Short mmCIF file of C-alpha atoms in Angstrom, two decimals:
data_model
loop_
_atom_site.label_atom_id
_atom_site.label_comp_id
_atom_site.label_asym_id
_atom_site.label_seq_id
_atom_site.Cartn_x
_atom_site.Cartn_y
_atom_site.Cartn_z
CA MET A 7 0.00 0.01 -0.01
CA ARG A 8 1.40 3.33 -1.11
CA ILE A 9 0.26 6.90 -0.38
CA HIS A 10 1.09 9.73 -2.81
CA THR A 11 0.24 13.31 -1.94
CA GLU A 12 0.27 16.45 -4.10
CA THR A 13 -1.02 20.01 -3.79
CA LEU A 14 -2.28 21.40 -7.08
CA THR A 15 -2.79 25.11 -7.64
CA LEU A 16 -5.36 27.00 -9.70
CA GLN A 17 -5.76 30.71 -10.49
CA THR A 18 -9.50 31.41 -10.88
CA LYS A 19 -10.54 34.22 -13.23
CA THR A 20 -14.03 35.37 -12.16
CA SER A 21 -16.20 35.52 -9.06
CA GLU A 22 -18.07 32.28 -9.74
CA ALA A 23 -17.23 29.49 -12.19
CA LEU A 24 -16.46 25.80 -12.41
CA TYR A 25 -13.03 24.63 -13.60
CA ASP A 26 -12.47 21.18 -15.11
CA ILE A 27 -9.54 19.62 -13.22
CA THR A 28 -9.91 16.06 -14.56
CA ALA A 29 -6.69 16.14 -16.60
CA MET A 30 -4.67 17.44 -13.62
CA LEU A 31 -6.05 14.64 -11.47
CA GLN A 32 -5.34 11.92 -14.09
CA SER A 33 -1.75 13.23 -14.10
CA CYS A 34 -1.58 12.80 -10.32
CA VAL A 35 -2.74 9.19 -10.68
CA LYS A 36 -0.05 8.59 -13.32
CA GLN A 37 2.60 10.19 -11.11
CA SER A 38 1.54 8.06 -8.16
CA ASN A 39 2.03 4.82 -10.11
CA ILE A 40 -1.03 3.41 -8.33
CA LYS A 41 -3.01 0.84 -10.32
CA MET A 42 -5.91 0.16 -7.95
CA GLY A 43 -7.11 2.27 -5.08
CA GLN A 44 -8.57 5.71 -4.44
CA LEU A 45 -7.94 9.38 -5.07
CA SER A 46 -9.12 11.69 -2.33
CA ILE A 47 -9.51 15.41 -3.11
CA PHE A 48 -9.74 18.05 -0.39
CA ILE A 49 -10.27 21.78 -0.94
CA PRO A 50 -8.60 23.83 1.86
CA HIS A 51 -10.85 26.87 1.30
CA THR A 52 -14.19 27.95 2.74
CA THR A 53 -15.68 29.61 -0.37
CA ALA A 54 -14.84 26.90 -2.92
CA ALA A 55 -15.80 23.25 -3.41
CA VAL A 56 -15.27 20.18 -5.59
CA THR A 57 -17.82 18.14 -7.57
CA VAL A 58 -18.28 15.75 -10.50
CA ASN A 59 -20.60 16.58 -13.38
CA GLU A 60 -20.87 16.62 -17.17
CA ASN A 61 -17.84 18.13 -18.93
CA THR A 62 -19.00 17.61 -22.55
CA ASP A 63 -21.49 20.52 -22.75
CA PRO A 64 -19.91 23.52 -20.93
CA ASP A 65 -23.42 24.88 -20.36
CA VAL A 66 -23.97 22.30 -17.60
CA ALA A 67 -21.31 24.03 -15.41
CA LYS A 68 -22.85 27.43 -16.18
CA ASP A 69 -26.35 26.22 -15.27
CA MET A 70 -25.01 24.93 -11.97
CA THR A 71 -23.51 28.33 -11.08
CA MET A 72 -26.74 30.09 -12.05
CA SER A 73 -28.98 27.70 -10.14
CA LEU A 74 -26.90 28.07 -6.98
CA GLN A 75 -26.98 31.88 -7.37
CA LYS A 76 -30.79 31.82 -7.60
CA ASN A 77 -31.14 29.60 -4.52
CA ILE A 78 -28.45 31.22 -2.41
CA PRO A 79 -28.31 34.89 -3.43
CA ASP A 80 -26.32 37.60 -1.65
CA ASP A 81 -28.94 38.10 1.09
CA PRO A 82 -28.92 41.35 3.18
CA ALA A 83 -29.95 39.16 6.16
CA PHE A 84 -26.50 37.48 6.15
CA ARG A 85 -24.47 38.58 9.21
CA HIS A 86 -20.95 37.72 7.96
CA LEU A 87 -19.60 41.14 7.02
CA GLU A 88 -17.30 40.28 4.15
CA GLY A 89 -20.12 40.11 1.58
CA ASN A 90 -19.34 36.51 0.66
CA ALA A 91 -21.65 34.61 3.06
CA HIS A 92 -23.45 33.15 0.00
CA ALA A 93 -20.13 31.63 -1.14
CA HIS A 94 -19.60 29.99 2.26
CA VAL A 95 -23.08 28.38 2.07
CA LYS A 96 -22.53 27.15 -1.50
CA ALA A 97 -19.17 25.66 -0.45
CA SER A 98 -20.89 23.45 2.15
CA VAL A 99 -23.83 22.54 -0.13
CA ILE A 100 -21.47 21.21 -2.81
CA GLY A 101 -18.80 20.04 -0.33
CA PRO A 102 -15.02 20.23 0.18
CA SER A 103 -14.11 16.58 -0.27
CA LEU A 104 -14.53 13.94 -2.94
CA THR A 105 -13.38 10.32 -3.16
CA LEU A 106 -12.75 8.80 -6.60
CA HIS A 107 -11.78 5.24 -7.50
CA ILE A 108 -8.54 4.31 -9.30
CA GLN A 109 -8.76 1.24 -11.52
CA ASP A 110 -6.26 0.08 -14.19
CA ALA A 111 -4.06 3.07 -13.24
CA ARG A 112 -6.75 5.63 -14.15
CA LEU A 113 -9.65 7.44 -12.47
CA LEU A 114 -12.82 5.40 -12.82
CA LEU A 115 -15.25 8.03 -14.22
CA GLY A 116 -18.45 7.71 -16.23
CA THR A 117 -18.49 8.57 -19.93
CA TRP A 118 -19.75 12.13 -19.46
CA GLN A 119 -18.08 12.86 -16.13
CA GLY A 120 -15.41 15.37 -15.29
CA VAL A 121 -14.19 16.66 -11.93
CA PHE A 122 -14.75 20.36 -11.31
CA PHE A 123 -13.20 22.86 -8.88
CA CYS A 124 -16.05 25.20 -7.92
CA GLU A 125 -15.06 28.83 -7.31
CA PHE A 126 -17.71 30.84 -5.47
CA ASP A 127 -15.72 33.91 -4.41
CA GLY A 128 -12.99 34.58 -6.95
CA PRO A 129 -10.84 35.48 -8.56
CA ARG A 130 -8.34 33.87 -6.17
CA HIS A 131 -5.25 31.72 -6.12
CA ARG A 132 -6.54 28.31 -4.95
CA LYS A 133 -5.05 25.01 -3.69
CA ILE A 134 -6.32 21.48 -4.17
CA HIS A 135 -4.93 18.76 -1.87
CA VAL A 136 -4.83 15.34 -3.50
CA GLN A 137 -4.03 12.02 -1.92
CA ALA A 138 -3.80 8.86 -4.02
CA TRP A 139 -3.39 5.52 -2.26
CA GLY A 140 -3.54 1.88 -3.19
CA THR A 141 -1.41 -0.78 -4.82
CA MET B 9 -5.08 -4.87 3.49
CA ARG B 10 -7.45 -6.08 0.79
CA ILE B 11 -9.41 -4.18 -1.92
CA HIS B 12 -12.65 -5.65 -3.31
CA THR B 13 -14.42 -3.92 -6.20
CA GLU B 14 -17.87 -4.47 -7.68
CA THR B 15 -20.15 -2.69 -10.09
CA LEU B 16 -23.82 -2.98 -9.15
CA THR B 17 -26.60 -2.19 -11.61
CA LEU B 18 -30.05 -0.74 -11.11
CA GLN B 19 -32.98 -0.16 -13.46
CA THR B 20 -34.83 2.96 -12.32
CA LYS B 21 -38.56 3.18 -12.99
CA THR B 22 -39.53 6.84 -12.99
CA SER B 23 -38.02 10.26 -13.67
CA GLU B 24 -37.14 11.03 -10.04
CA ALA B 25 -37.06 8.69 -7.07
CA LEU B 26 -34.78 7.33 -4.36
CA TYR B 27 -33.89 3.61 -4.29
CA ASP B 28 -32.80 1.85 -1.08
CA ILE B 29 -29.54 0.01 -1.95
CA THR B 30 -28.53 -0.88 1.63
CA ALA B 31 -29.07 -4.63 1.22
CA MET B 32 -27.05 -4.71 -2.03
CA LEU B 33 -24.20 -2.94 -0.25
CA GLN B 34 -24.29 -5.24 2.82
CA SER B 35 -23.95 -8.12 0.32
CA CYS B 36 -20.85 -6.50 -1.16
CA VAL B 37 -19.32 -6.23 2.31
CA LYS B 38 -20.09 -9.91 2.94
CA GLN B 39 -18.58 -10.88 -0.45
CA SER B 40 -15.46 -8.85 0.30
CA ASN B 41 -14.83 -10.74 3.56
CA ILE B 42 -13.61 -7.48 5.08
CA LYS B 43 -14.17 -7.14 8.82
CA MET B 44 -12.89 -3.61 9.45
CA GLY B 45 -12.40 -0.84 6.91
CA GLN B 46 -14.43 1.27 4.51
CA LEU B 47 -16.90 0.97 1.66
CA SER B 48 -16.63 3.71 -0.94
CA ILE B 49 -19.53 4.25 -3.34
CA PHE B 50 -19.15 6.17 -6.61
CA ILE B 51 -21.97 6.94 -9.07
CA PRO B 52 -20.60 7.18 -12.68
CA HIS B 53 -23.53 9.33 -13.88
CA THR B 54 -24.15 13.09 -14.04
CA THR B 55 -27.90 13.09 -13.29
CA ALA B 56 -27.91 10.72 -10.31
CA ALA B 57 -26.38 10.74 -6.80
CA VAL B 58 -26.00 8.74 -3.59
CA THR B 59 -27.03 9.65 -0.05
CA VAL B 60 -27.92 8.29 3.39
CA ASN B 61 -31.27 8.98 5.02
CA GLU B 62 -34.18 7.36 6.83
CA ASN B 63 -35.47 4.14 5.25
CA THR B 64 -38.18 3.31 7.80
CA ASP B 65 -40.82 5.80 6.63
CA PRO B 66 -40.82 5.79 2.78
CA ASP B 67 -42.27 9.32 2.86
CA VAL B 68 -38.84 10.71 3.82
CA ALA B 69 -37.44 9.78 0.41
CA LYS B 70 -40.51 11.24 -1.33
CA ASP B 71 -40.21 14.50 0.65
CA MET B 72 -36.57 14.74 -0.44
CA THR B 73 -37.47 14.44 -4.11
CA MET B 74 -40.28 17.01 -3.71
CA SER B 75 -38.09 19.48 -1.84
CA LEU B 76 -35.30 19.28 -4.44
CA GLN B 77 -37.91 19.76 -7.23
CA LYS B 78 -39.23 22.93 -5.54
CA ASN B 79 -35.75 24.40 -5.07
CA ILE B 80 -34.31 23.30 -8.41
CA PRO B 81 -37.23 23.31 -10.89
CA ASP B 82 -36.88 22.88 -14.65
CA ASP B 83 -35.98 26.55 -15.25
CA PRO B 84 -36.33 28.06 -18.78
CA ALA B 85 -33.15 30.04 -18.03
CA PHE B 86 -31.09 26.80 -18.12
CA ARG B 87 -28.86 26.72 -21.23
CA HIS B 88 -28.21 22.96 -21.41
CA LEU B 89 -30.52 21.87 -24.22
CA GLU B 90 -31.42 18.35 -23.14
CA GLY B 91 -34.09 19.51 -20.65
CA ASN B 92 -32.38 17.81 -17.69
CA ALA B 93 -30.18 20.67 -16.37
CA HIS B 94 -32.13 20.52 -13.11
CA ALA B 95 -31.04 16.88 -12.71
CA HIS B 96 -27.38 17.82 -13.19
CA VAL B 97 -27.63 20.45 -10.45
CA LYS B 98 -29.41 18.05 -8.05
CA ALA B 99 -26.68 15.43 -8.72
CA SER B 100 -23.96 17.83 -7.48
CA VAL B 101 -26.02 19.11 -4.53
CA ILE B 102 -26.48 15.58 -3.19
CA GLY B 103 -23.10 14.29 -4.48
CA PRO B 104 -21.67 11.34 -6.45
CA SER B 105 -19.56 9.75 -3.73
CA LEU B 106 -20.07 8.42 -0.22
CA THR B 107 -17.74 6.75 2.25
CA LEU B 108 -19.19 4.31 4.80
CA HIS B 109 -17.40 2.44 7.62
CA ILE B 110 -17.20 -1.32 7.86
CA GLN B 111 -17.04 -2.69 11.40
CA ASP B 112 -17.57 -6.33 12.55
CA ALA B 113 -17.99 -7.32 8.85
CA ARG B 114 -21.02 -5.02 8.35
CA LEU B 115 -21.75 -1.44 7.32
CA LEU B 116 -21.78 0.79 10.41
CA LEU B 117 -25.09 2.62 9.96
CA GLY B 118 -27.41 4.36 12.44
CA THR B 119 -30.70 2.69 13.51
CA TRP B 120 -32.82 4.58 11.00
CA GLN B 121 -30.30 4.89 8.22
CA GLY B 122 -30.35 3.39 4.75
CA VAL B 123 -28.26 4.17 1.65
CA PHE B 124 -30.17 5.56 -1.32
CA PHE B 125 -29.38 5.78 -5.02
CA CYS B 126 -30.95 9.07 -6.16
CA GLU B 127 -32.37 9.08 -9.69
CA PHE B 128 -33.01 12.59 -11.05
CA ASP B 129 -33.46 11.85 -14.78
CA GLY B 130 -34.88 8.38 -15.24
CA PRO B 131 -35.96 5.89 -16.08
CA ARG B 132 -32.47 4.65 -16.94
CA HIS B 133 -30.17 1.68 -16.51
CA ARG B 134 -27.66 2.80 -13.85
CA LYS B 135 -24.32 1.61 -12.45
CA ILE B 136 -22.95 1.95 -8.92
CA HIS B 137 -19.20 1.44 -8.41
CA VAL B 138 -18.34 -0.01 -5.03
CA GLN B 139 -14.93 -0.43 -3.46
CA ALA B 140 -14.51 -2.15 -0.10
CA TRP B 141 -11.12 -2.16 1.53
CA GLY B 142 -9.65 -3.04 4.90
CA THR B 143 -8.61 -6.09 6.89
CA MET C 16 -1.17 0.47 7.76
CA ARG C 17 -3.18 1.01 10.95
CA ILE C 18 -6.91 1.67 11.45
CA HIS C 19 -8.07 3.54 14.58
CA THR C 20 -11.79 3.94 15.28
CA GLU C 21 -13.60 6.08 17.80
CA THR C 22 -17.19 7.17 18.45
CA LEU C 23 -17.44 10.74 19.72
CA THR C 24 -20.59 12.04 21.41
CA LEU C 25 -22.16 15.48 21.42
CA GLN C 26 -25.15 16.93 23.26
CA THR C 27 -26.72 19.59 20.99
CA LYS C 28 -28.54 22.49 22.68
CA THR C 29 -31.02 23.93 20.19
CA SER C 30 -33.09 22.80 17.19
CA GLU C 31 -30.59 23.94 14.52
CA ALA C 32 -26.95 24.94 14.95
CA LEU C 33 -23.43 24.07 13.84
CA TYR C 34 -20.88 22.78 16.38
CA ASP C 35 -17.13 23.10 15.81
CA ILE C 36 -15.65 19.60 16.36
CA THR C 37 -12.17 20.34 14.97
CA ALA C 38 -10.38 20.04 18.34
CA MET C 39 -12.11 16.70 19.09
CA LEU C 40 -10.99 15.38 15.70
CA GLN C 41 -7.41 16.59 16.11
CA SER C 42 -7.41 14.65 19.42
CA CYS C 43 -8.52 11.49 17.57
CA VAL C 44 -5.62 11.92 15.13
CA LYS C 45 -3.19 12.33 18.05
CA GLN C 46 -4.64 9.24 19.80
CA SER C 47 -4.35 7.22 16.58
CA ASN C 48 -0.63 7.95 16.29
CA ILE C 49 -1.08 8.15 12.50
CA LYS C 50 1.31 10.49 10.72
CA MET C 51 0.07 10.27 7.14
CA GLY C 52 -3.31 9.04 5.94
CA GLN C 53 -6.95 9.94 6.23
CA LEU C 54 -9.67 10.65 8.78
CA SER C 55 -13.14 9.55 7.74
CA ILE C 56 -16.13 10.99 9.62
CA PHE C 57 -19.57 9.38 9.47
CA ILE C 58 -22.73 10.72 11.15
CA PRO C 59 -25.12 7.83 12.08
CA HIS C 60 -28.20 10.11 12.13
CA THR C 61 -30.75 11.14 9.50
CA THR C 62 -31.36 14.73 10.67
CA ALA C 63 -27.75 15.82 11.15
CA ALA C 64 -24.70 16.21 8.91
CA VAL C 65 -20.99 17.13 8.81
CA THR C 66 -19.23 19.89 6.87
CA VAL C 67 -16.13 22.09 6.71
CA ASN C 68 -16.38 25.88 6.77
CA GLU C 69 -14.96 29.02 8.34
CA ASN C 70 -14.61 28.84 12.14
CA THR C 71 -13.07 32.31 12.70
CA ASP C 72 -16.25 34.38 12.36
CA PRO C 73 -19.11 32.50 14.15
CA ASP C 74 -21.58 34.37 11.94
CA VAL C 75 -20.66 32.10 9.00
CA ALA C 76 -22.20 29.08 10.78
CA LYS C 77 -25.30 31.11 11.68
CA ASP C 78 -25.69 32.33 8.07
CA MET C 79 -25.53 28.71 6.89
CA THR C 80 -28.33 27.63 9.24
CA MET C 81 -30.44 30.64 8.16
CA SER C 82 -29.85 30.07 4.45
CA LEU C 83 -30.80 26.38 4.68
CA GLN C 84 -33.95 27.34 6.65
CA LYS C 85 -35.01 29.81 3.93
CA ASN C 86 -34.46 27.25 1.17
CA ILE C 87 -35.84 24.23 2.99
CA PRO C 88 -38.55 25.51 5.32
CA ASP C 89 -41.00 23.36 7.29
CA ASP C 90 -43.35 22.88 4.29
CA PRO C 91 -46.97 21.69 4.88
CA ALA C 92 -46.62 19.61 1.70
CA PHE C 93 -44.12 17.29 3.45
CA ARG C 94 -45.66 13.86 4.05
CA HIS C 95 -43.35 12.62 6.83
CA LEU C 96 -45.51 13.08 9.93
CA GLU C 97 -42.85 13.83 12.55
CA GLY C 98 -42.54 17.51 11.55
CA ASN C 99 -38.85 17.19 10.83
CA ALA C 100 -38.88 16.39 7.10
CA HIS C 101 -36.98 19.64 6.46
CA ALA C 102 -34.17 18.32 8.69
CA HIS C 103 -33.97 15.07 6.71
CA VAL C 104 -33.59 17.04 3.48
CA LYS C 105 -30.92 19.36 4.95
CA ALA C 106 -29.01 16.28 6.21
CA SER C 107 -28.69 14.90 2.66
CA VAL C 108 -27.90 18.31 1.09
CA ILE C 109 -24.91 18.81 3.44
CA GLY C 110 -24.08 15.09 3.68
CA PRO C 111 -23.33 12.44 6.33
CA SER C 112 -19.69 11.69 5.47
CA LEU C 113 -16.47 13.62 5.11
CA THR C 114 -12.91 12.54 4.31
CA LEU C 115 -10.02 14.64 5.63
CA HIS C 116 -6.32 14.20 5.06
CA ILE C 117 -3.77 13.55 7.81
CA GLN C 118 -0.30 14.93 7.19
CA ASP C 119 2.54 15.35 9.73
CA ALA C 120 0.24 13.73 12.37
CA ARG C 121 -2.39 16.50 12.04
CA LEU C 122 -5.53 17.18 10.00
CA LEU C 123 -4.61 19.05 6.83
CA LEU C 124 -7.04 21.98 6.95
CA GLY C 125 -6.95 25.44 5.37
CA THR C 126 -6.18 28.50 7.49
CA TRP C 127 -9.82 29.44 8.07
CA GLN C 128 -11.28 25.95 8.07
CA GLY C 129 -12.97 24.08 10.89
CA VAL C 130 -15.07 20.93 10.86
CA PHE C 131 -18.69 21.33 11.95
CA PHE C 132 -21.33 18.91 13.19
CA CYS C 133 -24.63 20.20 11.78
CA GLU C 134 -27.69 19.70 13.99
CA PHE C 135 -30.99 20.14 12.11
CA ASP C 136 -33.44 18.61 14.61
CA GLY C 137 -32.10 19.09 18.12
CA PRO C 138 -31.59 19.21 20.92
CA ARG C 139 -30.43 15.59 20.87
CA HIS C 140 -27.62 13.36 22.07
CA ARG C 141 -25.56 12.66 18.93
CA LYS C 142 -22.79 10.28 17.87
CA ILE C 143 -19.95 10.86 15.42
CA HIS C 144 -18.10 7.80 14.05
CA VAL C 145 -14.47 8.49 13.25
CA GLN C 146 -12.00 6.23 11.46
CA ALA C 147 -8.37 7.25 11.10
CA TRP C 148 -6.09 5.12 8.97
CA GLY C 149 -2.62 5.35 7.51
CA THR C 150 0.99 4.94 8.55
#
């Protein structure tokens, strides 16, 4: 059993958008030399998250951002004074951690799936902690 | 340390519903012969998810579907042209991965808990990737 | 590879609130003597959840509770008769499981991050299953 850790970085460009990080993660798996096991992703930020969704039609990621904005708008009732309370809520609704499976030395993803870093309060310089383990 | 992988299949019957997969997962744990460790579930679809909730009163699962429909309706503002953008958003809100604990050769669940496959754009033939590992 | 399990307990005080459990979890990591690996948290309840968010300004946790209440109110259309259907939905939206990384014998968290137990139907006596594993 081997553990391989990496910290990826990402410069986000706008206040809210999803970034496809699938290729970066497949690289980590290759680097790790792990054939069978898991890849755990952890986002060390409180206004960003990680998810899996369709990466063929880029409109899916845009619809997600729009839907979250409609449900969790910048509400004057929020008490957190930095103006980004909505981003903190979105971060917990989507979630900071994700566990993927590694099989045959690659991430086991569905045909239409990609992994997305979700920026809810950018632009910022972001980190993504990755831990691959297995045999 | 042993890793046991399986891909379960499920034929969903309607557009949106939750399916109790607890018994299928307990079978995987039994098959794996693992006494102590974890069971990782990954859904390789972009309009479905996995969660844990009450499986005693079937109304809980129905309330969940209804509540998600109210919050994330089929909005004409969605740009994804297949008419299932709402299902993509729900999939990320509930999430594609879940990690459960195995103890004494069984899933460690609370008294009222069951594991549910969440269909948001059925009926479809679905897969559930399962990885049990431990000692 | 070592696996260390613990069940933490928590008495919640009100119907809905977030509780910072970061210090309790760091203690588990210390107890486990694991230097590198993962900490998996599982909540064995159907009206509670676990998340990561900012623990510097306590208003962030209050804003989260308020935002979830606005989006998922106690709706008369809910069929579950116990009056806590909203809490079941919130539990699945935030999620029952969380995987954190252990590095240098501590939880690898961002500067502003803390781990929160989310009570949605208290006050109750709650359990938190924790599994640390690694080397």
